[in-house]
JSON list of C-alpha atoms in Angstrom, two decimals:
[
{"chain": "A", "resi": 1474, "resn": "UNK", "atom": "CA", "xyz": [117.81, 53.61, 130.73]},
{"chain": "A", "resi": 1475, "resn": "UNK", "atom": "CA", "xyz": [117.15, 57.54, 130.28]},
{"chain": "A", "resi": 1476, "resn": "UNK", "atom": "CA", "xyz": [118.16, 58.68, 127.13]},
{"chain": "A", "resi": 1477, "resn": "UNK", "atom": "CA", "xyz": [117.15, 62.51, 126.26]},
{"chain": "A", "resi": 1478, "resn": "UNK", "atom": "CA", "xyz": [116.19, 62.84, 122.52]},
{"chain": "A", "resi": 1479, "resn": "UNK", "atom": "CA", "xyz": [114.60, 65.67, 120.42]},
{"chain": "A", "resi": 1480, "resn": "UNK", "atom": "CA", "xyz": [112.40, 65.35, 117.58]},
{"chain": "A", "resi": 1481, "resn": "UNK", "atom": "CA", "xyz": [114.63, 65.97, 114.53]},
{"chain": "A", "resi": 1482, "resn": "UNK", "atom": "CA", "xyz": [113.70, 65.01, 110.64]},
{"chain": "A", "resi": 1483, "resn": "UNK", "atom": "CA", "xyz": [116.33, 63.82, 109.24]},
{"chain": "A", "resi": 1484, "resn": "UNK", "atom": "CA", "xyz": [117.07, 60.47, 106.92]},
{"chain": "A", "resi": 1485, "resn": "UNK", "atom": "CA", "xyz": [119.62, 57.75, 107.33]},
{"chain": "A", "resi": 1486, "resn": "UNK", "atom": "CA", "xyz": [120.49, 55.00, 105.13]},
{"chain": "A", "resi": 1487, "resn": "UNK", "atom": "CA", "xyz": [122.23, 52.02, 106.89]},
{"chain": "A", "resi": 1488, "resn": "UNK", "atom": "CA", "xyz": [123.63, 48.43, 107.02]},
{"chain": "A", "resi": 1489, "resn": "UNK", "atom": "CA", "xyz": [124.81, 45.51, 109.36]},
{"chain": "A", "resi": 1490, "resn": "UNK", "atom": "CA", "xyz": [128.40, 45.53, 109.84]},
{"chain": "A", "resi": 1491, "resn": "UNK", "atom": "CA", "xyz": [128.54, 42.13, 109.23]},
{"chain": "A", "resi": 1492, "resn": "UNK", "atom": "CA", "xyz": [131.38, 41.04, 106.38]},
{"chain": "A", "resi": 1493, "resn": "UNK", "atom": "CA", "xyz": [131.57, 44.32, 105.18]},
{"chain": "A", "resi": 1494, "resn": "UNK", "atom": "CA", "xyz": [133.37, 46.18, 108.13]},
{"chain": "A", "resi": 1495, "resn": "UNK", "atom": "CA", "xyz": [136.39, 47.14, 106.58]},
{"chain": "A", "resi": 1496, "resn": "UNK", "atom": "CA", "xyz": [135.23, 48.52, 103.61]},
{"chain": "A", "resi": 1497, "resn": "UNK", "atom": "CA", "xyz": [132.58, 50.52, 105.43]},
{"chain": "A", "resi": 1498, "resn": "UNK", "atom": "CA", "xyz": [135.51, 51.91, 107.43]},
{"chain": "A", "resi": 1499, "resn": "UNK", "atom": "CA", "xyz": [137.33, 53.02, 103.95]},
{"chain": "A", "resi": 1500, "resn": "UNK", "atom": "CA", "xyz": [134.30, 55.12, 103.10]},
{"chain": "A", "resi": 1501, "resn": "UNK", "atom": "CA", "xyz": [133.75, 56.30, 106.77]},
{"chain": "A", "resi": 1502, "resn": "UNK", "atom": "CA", "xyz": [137.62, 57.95, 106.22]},
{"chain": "A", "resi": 1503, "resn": "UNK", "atom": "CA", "xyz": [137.07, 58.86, 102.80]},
{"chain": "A", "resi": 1504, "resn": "UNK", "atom": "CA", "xyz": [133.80, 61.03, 103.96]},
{"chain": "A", "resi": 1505, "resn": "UNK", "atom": "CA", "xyz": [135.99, 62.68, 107.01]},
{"chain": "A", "resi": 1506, "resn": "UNK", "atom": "CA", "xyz": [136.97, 65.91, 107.56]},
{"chain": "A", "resi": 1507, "resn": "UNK", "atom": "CA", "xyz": [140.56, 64.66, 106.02]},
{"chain": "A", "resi": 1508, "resn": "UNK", "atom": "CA", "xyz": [139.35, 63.64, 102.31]},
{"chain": "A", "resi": 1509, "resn": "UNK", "atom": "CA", "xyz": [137.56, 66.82, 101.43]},
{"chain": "A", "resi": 1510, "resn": "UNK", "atom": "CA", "xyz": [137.30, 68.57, 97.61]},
{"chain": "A", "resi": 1511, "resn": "UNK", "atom": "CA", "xyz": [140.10, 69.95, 96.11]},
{"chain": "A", "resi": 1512, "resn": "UNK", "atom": "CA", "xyz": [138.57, 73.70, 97.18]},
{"chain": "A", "resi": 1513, "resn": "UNK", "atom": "CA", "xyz": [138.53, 73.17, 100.99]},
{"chain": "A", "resi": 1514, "resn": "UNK", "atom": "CA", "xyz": [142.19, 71.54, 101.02]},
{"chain": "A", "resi": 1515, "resn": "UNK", "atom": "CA", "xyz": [143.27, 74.54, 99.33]},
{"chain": "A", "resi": 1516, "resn": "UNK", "atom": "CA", "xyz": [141.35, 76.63, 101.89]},
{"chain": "A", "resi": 1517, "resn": "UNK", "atom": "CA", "xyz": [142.98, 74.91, 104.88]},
{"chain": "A", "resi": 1518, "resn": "UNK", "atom": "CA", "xyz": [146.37, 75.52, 103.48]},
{"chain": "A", "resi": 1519, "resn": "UNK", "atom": "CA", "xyz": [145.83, 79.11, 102.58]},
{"chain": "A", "resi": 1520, "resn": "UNK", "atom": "CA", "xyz": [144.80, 79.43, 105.59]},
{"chain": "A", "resi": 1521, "resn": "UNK", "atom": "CA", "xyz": [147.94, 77.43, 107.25]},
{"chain": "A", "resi": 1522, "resn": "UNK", "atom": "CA", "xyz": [149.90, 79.37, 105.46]},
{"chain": "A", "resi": 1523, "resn": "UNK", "atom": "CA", "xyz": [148.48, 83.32, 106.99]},
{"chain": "A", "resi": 1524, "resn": "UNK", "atom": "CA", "xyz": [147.06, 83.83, 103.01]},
{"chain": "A", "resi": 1525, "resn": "UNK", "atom": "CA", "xyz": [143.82, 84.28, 104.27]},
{"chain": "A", "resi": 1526, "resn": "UNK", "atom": "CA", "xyz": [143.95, 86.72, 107.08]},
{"chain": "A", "resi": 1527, "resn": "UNK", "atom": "CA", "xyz": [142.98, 89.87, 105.26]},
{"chain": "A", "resi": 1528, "resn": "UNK", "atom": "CA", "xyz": [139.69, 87.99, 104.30]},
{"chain": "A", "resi": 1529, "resn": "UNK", "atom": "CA", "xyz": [136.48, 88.30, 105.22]},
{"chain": "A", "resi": 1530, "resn": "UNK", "atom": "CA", "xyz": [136.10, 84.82, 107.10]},
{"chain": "A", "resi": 1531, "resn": "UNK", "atom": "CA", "xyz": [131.71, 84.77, 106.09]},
{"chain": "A", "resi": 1532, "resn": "UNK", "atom": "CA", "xyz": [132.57, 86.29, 102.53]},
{"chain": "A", "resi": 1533, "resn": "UNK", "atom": "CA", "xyz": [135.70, 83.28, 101.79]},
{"chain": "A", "resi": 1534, "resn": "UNK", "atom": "CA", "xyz": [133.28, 80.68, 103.36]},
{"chain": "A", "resi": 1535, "resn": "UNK", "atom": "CA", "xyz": [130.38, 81.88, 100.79]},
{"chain": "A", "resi": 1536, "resn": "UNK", "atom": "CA", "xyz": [132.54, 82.10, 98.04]},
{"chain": "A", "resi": 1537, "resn": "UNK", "atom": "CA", "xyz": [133.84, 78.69, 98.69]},
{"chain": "A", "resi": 1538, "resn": "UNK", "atom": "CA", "xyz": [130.53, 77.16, 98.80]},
{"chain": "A", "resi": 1539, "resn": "UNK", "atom": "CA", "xyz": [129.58, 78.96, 95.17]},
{"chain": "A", "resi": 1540, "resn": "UNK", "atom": "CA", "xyz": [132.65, 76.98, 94.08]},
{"chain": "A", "resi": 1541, "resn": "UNK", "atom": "CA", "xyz": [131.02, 73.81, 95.38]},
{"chain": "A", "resi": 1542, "resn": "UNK", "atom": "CA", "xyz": [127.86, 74.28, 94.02]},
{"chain": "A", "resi": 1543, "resn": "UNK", "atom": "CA", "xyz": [129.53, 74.81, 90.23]},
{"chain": "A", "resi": 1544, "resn": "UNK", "atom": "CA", "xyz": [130.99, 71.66, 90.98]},
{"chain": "A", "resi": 1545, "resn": "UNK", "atom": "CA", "xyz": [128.14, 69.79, 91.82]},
{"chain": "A", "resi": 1546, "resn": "UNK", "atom": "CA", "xyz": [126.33, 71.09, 88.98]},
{"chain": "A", "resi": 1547, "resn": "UNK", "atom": "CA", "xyz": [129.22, 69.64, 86.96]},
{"chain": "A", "resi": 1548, "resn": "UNK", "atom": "CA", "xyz": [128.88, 66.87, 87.88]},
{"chain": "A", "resi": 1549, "resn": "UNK", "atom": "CA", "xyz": [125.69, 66.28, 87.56]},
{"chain": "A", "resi": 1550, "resn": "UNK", "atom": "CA", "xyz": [125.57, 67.49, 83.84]},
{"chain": "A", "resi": 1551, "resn": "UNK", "atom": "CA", "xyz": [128.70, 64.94, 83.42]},
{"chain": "A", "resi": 1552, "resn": "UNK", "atom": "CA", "xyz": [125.91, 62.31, 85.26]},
{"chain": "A", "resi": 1553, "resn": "UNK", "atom": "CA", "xyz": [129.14, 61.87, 87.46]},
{"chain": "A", "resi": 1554, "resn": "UNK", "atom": "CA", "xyz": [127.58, 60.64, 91.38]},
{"chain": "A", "resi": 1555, "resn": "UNK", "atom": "CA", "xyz": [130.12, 60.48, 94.31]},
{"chain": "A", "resi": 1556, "resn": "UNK", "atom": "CA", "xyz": [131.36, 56.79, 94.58]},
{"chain": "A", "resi": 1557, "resn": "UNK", "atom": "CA", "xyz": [129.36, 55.29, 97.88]},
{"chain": "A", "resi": 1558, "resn": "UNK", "atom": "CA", "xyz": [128.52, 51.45, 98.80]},
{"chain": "A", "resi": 1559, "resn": "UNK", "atom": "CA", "xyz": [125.14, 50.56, 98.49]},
{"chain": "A", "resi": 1560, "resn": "UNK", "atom": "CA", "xyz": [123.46, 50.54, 101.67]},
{"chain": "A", "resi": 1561, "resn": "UNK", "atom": "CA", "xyz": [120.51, 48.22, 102.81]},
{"chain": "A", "resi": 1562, "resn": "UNK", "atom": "CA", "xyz": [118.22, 50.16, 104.37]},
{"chain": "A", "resi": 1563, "resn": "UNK", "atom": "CA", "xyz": [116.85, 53.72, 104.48]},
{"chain": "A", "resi": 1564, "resn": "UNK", "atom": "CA", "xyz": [114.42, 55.13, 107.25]},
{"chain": "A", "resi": 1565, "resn": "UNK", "atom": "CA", "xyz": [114.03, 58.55, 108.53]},
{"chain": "A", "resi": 1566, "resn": "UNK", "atom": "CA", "xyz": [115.22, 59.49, 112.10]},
{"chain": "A", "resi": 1567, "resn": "UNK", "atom": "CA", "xyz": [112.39, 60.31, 113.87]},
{"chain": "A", "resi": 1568, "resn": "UNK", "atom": "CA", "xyz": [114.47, 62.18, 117.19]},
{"chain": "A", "resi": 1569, "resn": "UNK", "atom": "CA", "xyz": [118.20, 62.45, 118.20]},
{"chain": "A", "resi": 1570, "resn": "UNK", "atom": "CA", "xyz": [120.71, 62.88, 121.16]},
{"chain": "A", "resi": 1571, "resn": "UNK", "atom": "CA", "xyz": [124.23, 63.82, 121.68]},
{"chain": "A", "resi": 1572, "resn": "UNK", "atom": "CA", "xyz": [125.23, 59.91, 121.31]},
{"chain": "A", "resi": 1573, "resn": "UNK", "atom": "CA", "xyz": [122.00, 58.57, 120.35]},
{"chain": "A", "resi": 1574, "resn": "UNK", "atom": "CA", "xyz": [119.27, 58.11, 117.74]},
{"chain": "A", "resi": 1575, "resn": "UNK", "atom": "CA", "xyz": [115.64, 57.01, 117.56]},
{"chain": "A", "resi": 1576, "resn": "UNK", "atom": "CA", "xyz": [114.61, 55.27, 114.13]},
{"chain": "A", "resi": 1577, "resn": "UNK", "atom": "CA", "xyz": [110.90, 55.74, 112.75]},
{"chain": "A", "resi": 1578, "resn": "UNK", "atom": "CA", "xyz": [110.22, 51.84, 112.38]},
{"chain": "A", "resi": 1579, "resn": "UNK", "atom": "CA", "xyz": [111.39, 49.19, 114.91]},
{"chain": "A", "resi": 1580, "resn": "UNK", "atom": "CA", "xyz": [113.74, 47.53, 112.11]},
{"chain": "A", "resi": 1581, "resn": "UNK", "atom": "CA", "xyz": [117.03, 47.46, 114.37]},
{"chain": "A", "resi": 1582, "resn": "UNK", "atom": "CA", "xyz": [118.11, 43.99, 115.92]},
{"chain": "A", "resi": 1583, "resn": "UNK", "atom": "CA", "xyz": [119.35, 44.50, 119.73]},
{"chain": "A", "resi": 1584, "resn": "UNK", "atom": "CA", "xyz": [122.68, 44.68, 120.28]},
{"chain": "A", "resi": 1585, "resn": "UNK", "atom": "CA", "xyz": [123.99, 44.50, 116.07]},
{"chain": "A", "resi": 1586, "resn": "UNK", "atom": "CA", "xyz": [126.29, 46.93, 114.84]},
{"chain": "A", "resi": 1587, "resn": "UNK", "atom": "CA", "xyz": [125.67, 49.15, 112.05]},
{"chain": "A", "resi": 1588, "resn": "UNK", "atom": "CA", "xyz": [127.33, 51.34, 109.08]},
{"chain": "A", "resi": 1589, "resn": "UNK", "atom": "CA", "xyz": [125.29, 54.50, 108.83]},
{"chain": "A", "resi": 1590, "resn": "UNK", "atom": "CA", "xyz": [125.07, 57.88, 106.39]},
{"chain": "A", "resi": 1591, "resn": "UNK", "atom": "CA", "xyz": [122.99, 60.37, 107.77]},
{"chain": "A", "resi": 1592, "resn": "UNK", "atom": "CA", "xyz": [122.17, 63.34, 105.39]},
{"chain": "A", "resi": 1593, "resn": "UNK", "atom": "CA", "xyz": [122.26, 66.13, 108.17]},
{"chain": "A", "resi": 1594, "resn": "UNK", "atom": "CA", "xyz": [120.93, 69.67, 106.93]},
{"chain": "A", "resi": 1595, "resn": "UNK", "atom": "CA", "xyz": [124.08, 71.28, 108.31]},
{"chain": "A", "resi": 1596, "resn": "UNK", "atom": "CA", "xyz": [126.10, 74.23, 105.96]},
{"chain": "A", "resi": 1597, "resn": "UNK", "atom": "CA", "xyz": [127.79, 72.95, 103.94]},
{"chain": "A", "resi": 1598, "resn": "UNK", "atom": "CA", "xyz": [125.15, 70.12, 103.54]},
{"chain": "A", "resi": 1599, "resn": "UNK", "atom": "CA", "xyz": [126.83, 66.74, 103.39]},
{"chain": "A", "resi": 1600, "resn": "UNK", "atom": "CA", "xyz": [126.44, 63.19, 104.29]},
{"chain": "A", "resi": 1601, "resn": "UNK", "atom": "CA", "xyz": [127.54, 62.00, 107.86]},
{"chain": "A", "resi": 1602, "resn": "UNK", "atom": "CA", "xyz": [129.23, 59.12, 108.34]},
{"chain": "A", "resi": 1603, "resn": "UNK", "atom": "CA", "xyz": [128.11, 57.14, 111.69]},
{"chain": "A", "resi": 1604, "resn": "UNK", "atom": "CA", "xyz": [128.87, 53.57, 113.19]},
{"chain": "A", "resi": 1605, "resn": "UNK", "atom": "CA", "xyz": [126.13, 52.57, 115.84]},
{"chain": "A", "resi": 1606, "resn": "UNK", "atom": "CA", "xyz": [125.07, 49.75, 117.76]},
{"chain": "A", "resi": 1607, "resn": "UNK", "atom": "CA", "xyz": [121.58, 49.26, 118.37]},
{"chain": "A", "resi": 1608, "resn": "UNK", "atom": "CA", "xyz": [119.49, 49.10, 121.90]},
{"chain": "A", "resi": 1609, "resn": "UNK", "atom": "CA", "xyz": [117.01, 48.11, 121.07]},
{"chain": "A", "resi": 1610, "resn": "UNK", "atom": "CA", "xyz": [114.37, 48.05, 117.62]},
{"chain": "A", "resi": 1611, "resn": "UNK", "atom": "CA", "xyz": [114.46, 51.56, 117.10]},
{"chain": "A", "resi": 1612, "resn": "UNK", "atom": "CA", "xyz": [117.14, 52.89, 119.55]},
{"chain": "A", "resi": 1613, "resn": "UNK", "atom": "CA", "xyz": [120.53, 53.06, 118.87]},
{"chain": "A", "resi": 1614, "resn": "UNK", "atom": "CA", "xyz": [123.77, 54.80, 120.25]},
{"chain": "A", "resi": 1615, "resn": "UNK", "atom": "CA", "xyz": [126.37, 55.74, 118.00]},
{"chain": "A", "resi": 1616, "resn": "UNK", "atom": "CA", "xyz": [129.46, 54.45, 118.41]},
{"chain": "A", "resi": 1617, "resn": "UNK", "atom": "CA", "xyz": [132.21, 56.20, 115.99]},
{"chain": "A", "resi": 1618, "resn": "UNK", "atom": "CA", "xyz": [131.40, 59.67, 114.34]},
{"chain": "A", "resi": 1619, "resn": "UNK", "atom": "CA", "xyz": [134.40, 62.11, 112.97]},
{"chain": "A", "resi": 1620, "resn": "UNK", "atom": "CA", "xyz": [135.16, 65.01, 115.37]},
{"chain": "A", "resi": 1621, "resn": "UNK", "atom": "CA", "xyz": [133.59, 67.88, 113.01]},
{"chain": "A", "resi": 1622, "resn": "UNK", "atom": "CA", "xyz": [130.51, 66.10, 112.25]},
{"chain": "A", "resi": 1623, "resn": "UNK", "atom": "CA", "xyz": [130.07, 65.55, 116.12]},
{"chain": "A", "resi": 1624, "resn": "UNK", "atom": "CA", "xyz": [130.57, 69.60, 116.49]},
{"chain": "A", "resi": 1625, "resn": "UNK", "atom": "CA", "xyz": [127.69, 69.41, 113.80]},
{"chain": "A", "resi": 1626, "resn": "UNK", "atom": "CA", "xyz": [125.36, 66.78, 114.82]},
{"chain": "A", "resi": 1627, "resn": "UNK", "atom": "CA", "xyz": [125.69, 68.66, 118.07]},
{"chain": "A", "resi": 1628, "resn": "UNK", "atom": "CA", "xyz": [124.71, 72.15, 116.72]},
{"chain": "A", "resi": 1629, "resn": "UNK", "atom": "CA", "xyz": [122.03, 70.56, 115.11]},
{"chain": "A", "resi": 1630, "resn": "UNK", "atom": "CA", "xyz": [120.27, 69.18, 118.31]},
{"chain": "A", "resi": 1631, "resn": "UNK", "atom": "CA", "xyz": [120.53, 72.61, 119.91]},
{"chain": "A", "resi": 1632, "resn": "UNK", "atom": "CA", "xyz": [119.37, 74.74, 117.15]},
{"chain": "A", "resi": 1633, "resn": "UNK", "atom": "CA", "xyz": [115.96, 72.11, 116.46]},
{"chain": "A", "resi": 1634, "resn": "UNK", "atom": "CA", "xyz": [115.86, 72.06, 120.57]},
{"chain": "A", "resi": 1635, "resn": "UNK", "atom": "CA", "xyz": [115.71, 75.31, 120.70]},
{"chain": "A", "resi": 1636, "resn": "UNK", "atom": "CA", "xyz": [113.27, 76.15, 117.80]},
{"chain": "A", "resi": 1637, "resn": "UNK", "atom": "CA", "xyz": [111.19, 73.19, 120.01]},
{"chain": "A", "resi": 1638, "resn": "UNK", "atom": "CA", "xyz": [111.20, 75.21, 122.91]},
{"chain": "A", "resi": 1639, "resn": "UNK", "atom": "CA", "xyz": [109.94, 78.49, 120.52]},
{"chain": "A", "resi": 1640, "resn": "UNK", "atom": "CA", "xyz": [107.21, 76.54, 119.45]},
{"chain": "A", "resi": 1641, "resn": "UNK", "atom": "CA", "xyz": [105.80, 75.28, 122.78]},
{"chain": "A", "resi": 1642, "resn": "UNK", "atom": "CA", "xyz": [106.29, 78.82, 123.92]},
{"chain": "A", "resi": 1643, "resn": "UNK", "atom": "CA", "xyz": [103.95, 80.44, 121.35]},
{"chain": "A", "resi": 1644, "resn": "UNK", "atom": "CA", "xyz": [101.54, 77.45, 121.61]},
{"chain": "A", "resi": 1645, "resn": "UNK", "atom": "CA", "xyz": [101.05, 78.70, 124.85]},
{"chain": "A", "resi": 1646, "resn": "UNK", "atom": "CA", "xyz": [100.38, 82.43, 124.57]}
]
C-alpha cells in the first residue's frame, strides 16, 4: 500500500484502547470543538446572535487569544493543569498524511487500536484528539478525528508541504 506522507515534527502521546475505551472517548468529546473555554462559547454566540458583525474578524480573533493567554497564565500561577488521562507512551511523529501518520520508533503493534493527543502547532495551539489503528510498527491511519481539527491537521500538511517544496527549490539554485 501507497500512502503519501510529509515530513512534519510534531509529538504525540498515546495508548492502547484496550479497557479504557470509553473513558478515552469522554476526553476525546471534552477536547472537541463543542467543550471549548468560556471565551470562545461566548464568541460563537455573539457571533450567532449578529453582535459581532461590525468587528474586525483578525482584530476579535487576536483579542480573544490575549484573553486565553491571561488565562493560561492563571492558571499556571494557581499550578491549576487541564484535567487529561495519563497516557502510555510519547514519541514524536516523524511525517503525516491526510488520514495517516508515521511514528519515529517502530513501537506500534499491527492492527491495535489506539487513543492519541497530538500537540499540533496550529493557532490557537491546542492538543488534538485522534483514535488510530495501526499498520504496521510505525504506520498508522487514523480512524476518528473532530471535524475542525481535520480542517487543521489538513492545513498543516499543506503549509509544511509547501515550505518542503521551498526548500528543495532553493537547494537547487
Amino acid at each position: 500500500m501507497s500512502v503519501r506522507l510529509v515530513k512534519a515534527p510534531v509529538n504525540m502521546a498515546f495508548s492502547q484502547l484496550g479497557e479504557n475505551k470509553e473513558e478515552f472517548l469522554v476526553e476525546y468529546r471534552e477536547l472537541s470543538e463543542n467543550t471549548e473555554d468560556p471565551v470562545s462559547q461566548w464568541l460563537k454566540l455573539a457571533r450567532a446572535k449578529g453582535e459581532t458583525v461590525d468587528t474586525d474578524p483578525i482584530l476579535l480573533s487576536l483579542i480573544v487569544e490575549l484573553h486565553r493567554k491571561v488565562d493560561a497564565l492563571e492558571r499556571s500561577f494557581k499550578d491549576e493543569k487541564p484535567k487529561r488521562l495519563p497516557l502510555e507512551n510519547e514519541i514524536s511523529i516523524e511525517s503525516i498524511g491526510f488520514e495517516h501518520l508515521k511514528l519515529s520508533q517502530d513501537i506500534l503493534q499491527e492492527g491495535v487500536e489506539y487513543y492519541g493527543r497530538v500537540d499540533l502547532p496550529v493557532y490557537p495551539k491546542r492538543d488534538i484528539a485522534i483514535f488510530f489503528s495501526a499498520i504496521d510498527k510505525s504506520l498508522a491511519k487514523i480512524t476518528k478525528m473532530h471535524d475542525k481539527d481535520e480542517r487543521d491537521w489538513g492545513a498543516y500538511l499543506t503549509s509544511r508541504e509547501r515550505l518542503l517544496i521551498r526548500e528543495a527549490r532553493e537547494s537547487r539554485e
